[in-house]
Short mmCIF file of C-alpha atoms in Angstrom, two decimals:
data_model
loop_
_atom_site.label_atom_id
_atom_site.label_comp_id
_atom_site.label_asym_id
_atom_site.label_seq_id
_atom_site.Cartn_x
_atom_site.Cartn_y
_atom_site.Cartn_z
CA MET A 8 7.46 14.44 -18.88
CA LEU A 9 9.72 12.16 -16.83
CA SER A 10 9.56 8.41 -17.41
CA VAL A 11 8.16 7.76 -13.91
CA GLU A 12 5.35 10.23 -14.61
CA ARG A 13 4.54 8.41 -17.84
CA TYR A 14 4.56 5.09 -15.98
CA GLU A 15 2.08 6.46 -13.46
CA ASN A 16 -0.21 7.70 -16.22
CA ILE A 17 0.02 4.43 -18.14
CA LEU A 18 -0.83 2.37 -15.05
CA GLU A 19 -3.69 4.70 -14.17
CA GLN A 20 -5.18 4.20 -17.65
CA LEU A 21 -4.71 0.44 -17.32
CA ASP A 22 -6.48 0.41 -13.96
CA LYS A 23 -9.41 2.34 -15.44
CA ASN A 24 -9.76 0.64 -18.82
CA LYS A 25 -8.17 -2.85 -18.37
CA ILE A 26 -6.65 -2.52 -21.86
CA ILE A 27 -4.49 0.28 -23.26
CA LYS A 28 -3.35 1.10 -26.81
CA VAL A 29 0.02 2.47 -27.85
CA SER A 30 -1.51 4.99 -30.27
CA GLU A 31 -3.89 6.41 -27.63
CA LEU A 32 -1.18 6.63 -24.98
CA SER A 33 1.14 8.38 -27.44
CA GLN A 34 -1.48 11.04 -28.07
CA LEU A 35 -2.49 11.34 -24.41
CA LEU A 36 1.05 11.73 -23.10
CA GLY A 37 2.51 13.70 -26.01
CA VAL A 38 5.37 11.32 -26.80
CA THR A 39 6.20 9.03 -29.71
CA GLU A 40 4.78 5.54 -30.05
CA LYS A 41 8.35 4.23 -29.83
CA THR A 42 8.68 5.80 -26.38
CA ILE A 43 5.40 4.22 -25.27
CA ARG A 44 6.53 0.79 -26.47
CA VAL A 45 9.76 1.13 -24.46
CA ASP A 46 7.69 2.15 -21.42
CA LEU A 47 5.38 -0.84 -21.82
CA GLU A 48 8.36 -3.17 -22.11
CA SER A 49 9.80 -1.78 -18.88
CA LEU A 50 6.49 -2.12 -17.04
CA GLU A 51 6.06 -5.67 -18.33
CA GLN A 52 9.49 -6.57 -16.93
CA LYS A 53 8.24 -5.38 -13.54
CA GLY A 54 5.18 -7.63 -13.87
CA LEU A 55 2.75 -4.70 -13.93
CA LEU A 56 1.19 -5.45 -17.34
CA LYS A 57 1.29 -7.81 -20.31
CA ARG A 58 2.06 -6.46 -23.76
CA ILE A 59 -0.14 -7.38 -26.69
CA HIS A 60 -0.09 -6.26 -30.33
CA GLY A 61 -0.63 -2.50 -30.30
CA GLY A 62 -0.97 -2.14 -26.55
CA ALA A 63 -1.12 -3.90 -23.19
CA VAL A 64 -3.55 -5.63 -20.83
CA LEU A 65 -3.62 -6.81 -17.23
CA PRO A 66 -1.39 -9.76 -16.30
CA GLU A 67 -3.33 -13.01 -16.26
CA ASP A 68 -1.75 -14.68 -13.23
CA GLU A 69 -2.52 -14.20 -9.54
CA SER A 70 0.54 -12.01 -9.03
CA ARG A 71 -1.02 -9.05 -10.78
CA ILE A 72 -1.32 -5.79 -8.91
CA PHE A 73 -4.30 -4.43 -10.84
CA PRO A 74 -7.20 -3.77 -10.72
CA ILE A 75 -6.75 -1.97 -7.39
CA ASP A 76 -10.41 -2.16 -6.33
CA GLU A 77 -10.49 -5.89 -7.05
CA ARG A 78 -7.26 -6.48 -5.16
CA GLN A 79 -8.46 -4.60 -2.10
CA SER A 80 -11.66 -6.65 -1.89
CA LEU A 81 -9.83 -10.00 -1.80
CA ARG A 82 -8.66 -12.06 1.19
CA SER A 83 -10.89 -10.30 3.74
CA ASP A 84 -10.46 -13.17 6.23
CA VAL A 85 -6.68 -12.83 6.05
CA LYS A 86 -6.83 -9.07 6.51
CA THR A 87 -9.10 -9.45 9.54
CA ALA A 88 -6.68 -11.95 11.12
CA ILE A 89 -3.80 -9.52 10.57
CA ALA A 90 -5.87 -6.67 12.00
CA MET A 91 -6.64 -8.70 15.14
CA GLU A 92 -2.91 -9.10 15.78
CA ALA A 93 -2.38 -5.37 15.16
CA LEU A 94 -5.09 -4.51 17.69
CA LYS A 95 -3.00 -6.14 20.43
CA LEU A 96 -0.29 -3.50 19.92
CA ILE A 97 -2.56 -0.54 20.72
CA GLU A 98 -2.72 0.70 24.31
CA PRO A 99 -5.79 2.61 25.62
CA GLY A 100 -5.33 6.37 25.37
CA GLU A 101 -2.65 6.23 22.67
CA THR A 102 -2.54 8.38 19.57
CA ILE A 103 -2.03 6.37 16.41
CA LEU A 104 -1.79 7.20 12.72
CA MET A 105 -3.64 4.99 10.23
CA ASP A 106 -2.68 5.17 6.58
CA GLY A 107 -5.15 4.08 3.91
CA GLY A 108 -5.59 0.49 2.79
CA SER A 109 -7.94 -2.47 3.08
CA THR A 110 -6.00 -4.08 5.95
CA THR A 111 -5.81 -0.88 7.98
CA GLN A 112 -9.53 -0.47 7.30
CA ALA A 113 -10.03 -3.93 8.80
CA LEU A 114 -8.18 -2.71 11.89
CA ALA A 115 -10.44 0.36 12.07
CA ARG A 116 -13.47 -1.95 12.22
CA LEU A 117 -12.05 -3.59 15.35
CA LEU A 118 -11.49 -0.35 17.25
CA GLY A 119 -14.08 1.12 19.61
CA ASP A 120 -13.84 -0.87 22.84
CA PHE A 121 -11.29 1.44 24.48
CA PRO A 122 -10.31 5.12 24.14
CA VAL A 123 -7.82 5.94 21.40
CA THR A 124 -7.04 8.92 19.18
CA VAL A 125 -6.79 8.11 15.47
CA ILE A 126 -5.30 10.38 12.82
CA THR A 127 -6.01 9.34 9.25
CA ASN A 128 -6.17 10.71 5.73
CA ASP A 129 -8.40 7.90 4.47
CA ILE A 130 -12.13 8.40 3.85
CA LYS A 131 -13.05 4.73 4.32
CA ILE A 132 -11.19 4.49 7.62
CA ALA A 133 -12.79 7.71 8.84
CA THR A 134 -16.23 6.34 7.95
CA GLU A 135 -15.54 3.17 9.94
CA LEU A 136 -14.59 5.21 13.02
CA LEU A 137 -17.13 8.01 12.79
CA SER A 138 -19.78 6.44 15.04
CA LYS A 139 -17.39 5.01 17.64
CA GLU A 140 -17.71 7.14 20.77
CA LEU A 141 -14.42 6.10 22.37
CA VAL A 142 -12.41 6.95 19.27
CA GLN A 143 -11.27 10.53 18.92
CA LEU A 144 -10.94 11.05 15.18
CA LEU A 145 -8.80 13.57 13.30
CA VAL A 146 -9.11 13.50 9.51
CA LEU A 147 -6.42 15.10 7.35
CA GLY A 148 -7.69 16.69 4.17
CA GLY A 149 -6.33 16.64 0.66
CA THR A 150 -7.04 15.44 -2.88
CA ARG A 151 -7.88 11.90 -3.93
CA ILE A 152 -5.47 10.24 -6.38
CA GLY A 153 -7.23 8.02 -8.92
CA THR A 154 -9.64 5.58 -7.24
CA SER A 155 -7.82 5.66 -3.89
CA SER A 156 -9.81 6.63 -0.80
CA SER A 157 -6.76 8.34 0.71
CA LEU A 158 -6.48 12.13 0.61
CA ILE A 159 -3.11 13.71 -0.06
CA GLY A 160 -2.25 17.41 0.02
CA ALA A 161 0.24 20.02 1.22
CA GLU A 162 -1.71 20.87 4.39
CA ALA A 163 -1.85 17.23 5.49
CA THR A 164 1.86 16.78 4.81
CA ASP A 165 2.72 19.94 6.76
CA TYR A 166 0.64 18.67 9.68
CA LEU A 167 2.56 15.40 9.72
CA LYS A 168 5.84 17.29 9.97
CA ARG A 169 4.63 18.92 13.20
CA ILE A 170 3.40 15.84 15.07
CA ARG A 171 4.79 12.69 16.67
CA VAL A 172 2.46 9.74 17.24
CA LYS A 173 2.99 6.53 19.22
CA ARG A 174 2.53 4.21 16.26
CA VAL A 175 1.65 4.23 12.57
CA PHE A 176 -0.18 1.39 10.85
CA PHE A 177 0.13 1.28 7.07
CA GLY A 178 0.11 -0.99 4.05
CA THR A 179 1.99 -1.24 0.79
CA THR A 180 1.45 -2.43 -2.77
CA GLY A 181 4.55 -4.62 -2.77
CA VAL A 182 7.24 -5.67 -0.30
CA SER A 183 10.53 -7.35 -1.10
CA VAL A 184 13.41 -8.25 1.18
CA GLN A 185 15.81 -6.95 -1.46
CA HIS A 186 13.87 -4.07 -3.00
CA GLY A 187 11.96 -2.84 0.03
CA LEU A 188 8.44 -1.39 0.07
CA THR A 189 6.94 -0.06 -3.15
CA VAL A 190 3.80 1.66 -4.42
CA LEU A 191 2.49 2.73 -7.81
CA HIS A 192 2.33 6.52 -7.45
CA SER A 193 5.03 9.03 -6.47
CA LEU A 194 2.60 11.08 -4.34
CA HIS A 195 1.68 7.99 -2.31
CA ALA A 196 5.39 7.20 -1.94
CA ASP A 197 6.15 10.72 -0.68
CA TRP A 198 3.23 10.52 1.75
CA LYS A 199 4.30 7.16 3.17
CA ARG A 200 7.87 8.39 3.66
CA GLN A 201 6.51 11.25 5.75
CA VAL A 202 4.17 8.92 7.65
CA ILE A 203 7.13 6.76 8.69
CA GLN A 204 8.97 9.81 10.01
CA SER A 205 5.97 10.81 12.16
CA ALA A 206 5.83 7.76 14.45
CA GLU A 207 7.82 6.23 17.28
CA ARG A 208 6.90 2.73 16.05
CA VAL A 209 6.28 1.83 12.41
CA THR A 210 4.00 -1.17 11.79
CA LEU A 211 3.41 -2.68 8.37
CA LEU A 212 0.19 -4.66 7.85
CA VAL A 213 0.58 -6.82 4.74
CA ASP A 214 -0.86 -10.13 3.59
CA SER A 215 1.52 -12.81 2.34
CA THR A 216 0.58 -12.42 -1.35
CA LYS A 217 2.29 -9.01 -1.48
CA PHE A 218 5.73 -10.36 -0.62
CA GLU A 219 8.32 -10.32 -3.39
CA LYS A 220 6.07 -8.06 -5.46
CA VAL A 221 7.78 -4.90 -6.70
CA ALA A 222 5.62 -1.95 -7.75
CA LEU A 223 6.85 1.26 -9.36
CA ILE A 224 8.38 3.46 -6.64
CA GLN A 225 10.26 2.50 -3.49
CA PHE A 226 9.45 4.47 -0.33
CA ALA A 227 11.21 2.45 2.39
CA GLN A 228 13.56 -0.41 3.13
CA ILE A 229 12.77 -3.31 5.46
CA HIS A 230 15.15 -1.98 8.14
CA GLU A 231 13.03 1.19 8.45
CA ILE A 232 10.09 -0.88 9.75
CA ASP A 233 9.77 -1.86 13.42
CA ASP A 234 6.99 -4.44 13.11
CA ILE A 235 5.56 -6.50 10.27
CA ILE A 236 2.27 -8.34 10.72
CA THR A 237 1.38 -10.82 7.98
CA ASP A 238 -0.34 -14.19 7.71
CA ASP A 239 1.20 -17.61 8.23
CA LYS A 240 0.72 -18.62 4.58
CA ILE A 241 3.88 -16.74 3.70
CA ASP A 242 6.52 -18.58 1.64
CA PRO A 243 8.93 -20.41 4.02
CA HIS A 244 11.98 -18.98 2.22
CA ILE A 245 10.72 -15.41 2.65
CA ARG A 246 9.89 -16.16 6.29
CA LYS A 247 13.45 -17.33 6.88
CA GLU A 248 14.87 -14.21 5.21
CA LEU A 249 12.71 -11.94 7.37
CA GLU A 250 13.98 -13.65 10.50
CA THR A 251 17.50 -12.45 9.64
CA LYS A 252 16.37 -8.81 9.57
CA ASP A 253 16.18 -6.43 12.53
CA VAL A 254 12.38 -6.31 12.50
CA SER A 255 9.70 -7.91 14.64
CA VAL A 256 7.50 -10.21 12.53
CA THR A 257 4.12 -11.57 13.67
CA PHE A 258 2.36 -14.29 11.67
CA ALA A 259 -1.43 -14.28 12.04
CA SER A 260 -2.75 -17.84 12.13
CA MET A 261 -5.18 -18.81 9.36
CA GLU A 262 -6.08 -22.18 10.88
CA LYS A 263 -9.82 -22.70 11.29
CA LYS A 264 -10.84 -22.89 14.91
#
């Protein structure tokens, strides 16, 4: 088993159980406890876990990436503000691709007032759009990875290779000016790479807390993105760095009106 595959398995167990033990991981993954300890050290250096005696737990600070379900439920007001800015980019009658994520789901909630065709592989997004008469919905099938609501499979990937949409809206686990866009699972990384290739315009929806976070696997660099929509609580230094890049950046206002 490759190290990246072990990392994925370790993080999946951490997401499920909140605490993991070296001895149990060694048995589960069929490698020595020494190998597991080296893996945990590497993941701790990335900020993805905190080592304890005999195992590891979730990081205690606000920068932690896990648990995924908890992370996706936070900052709903910020995600709605970002989604409202994203809505302005969609023209009636367009065909758009919506990748899974809590911010893209917020955008799905806002759709329905004008005709648009939406292609998605995400169950939650499809559910949001199902009853909206002006939205023509195409759902790509596949298999769910872990607790994600996104479906990934060979048929969906093959379909993406045959189409070209006006715009894709997607999210990411982490985004760094230096290290690019990263996620926790190789299958999600492969899917997002293909998603980017399928659209004329590539739009990243990401709240400010995800900047300068680095997850496990890189799937894109900043220069591959056409538009970034985030909130205006972003660190001023990161904001200044983004302004030097060849990407359009929109900052959703979080001021109370």
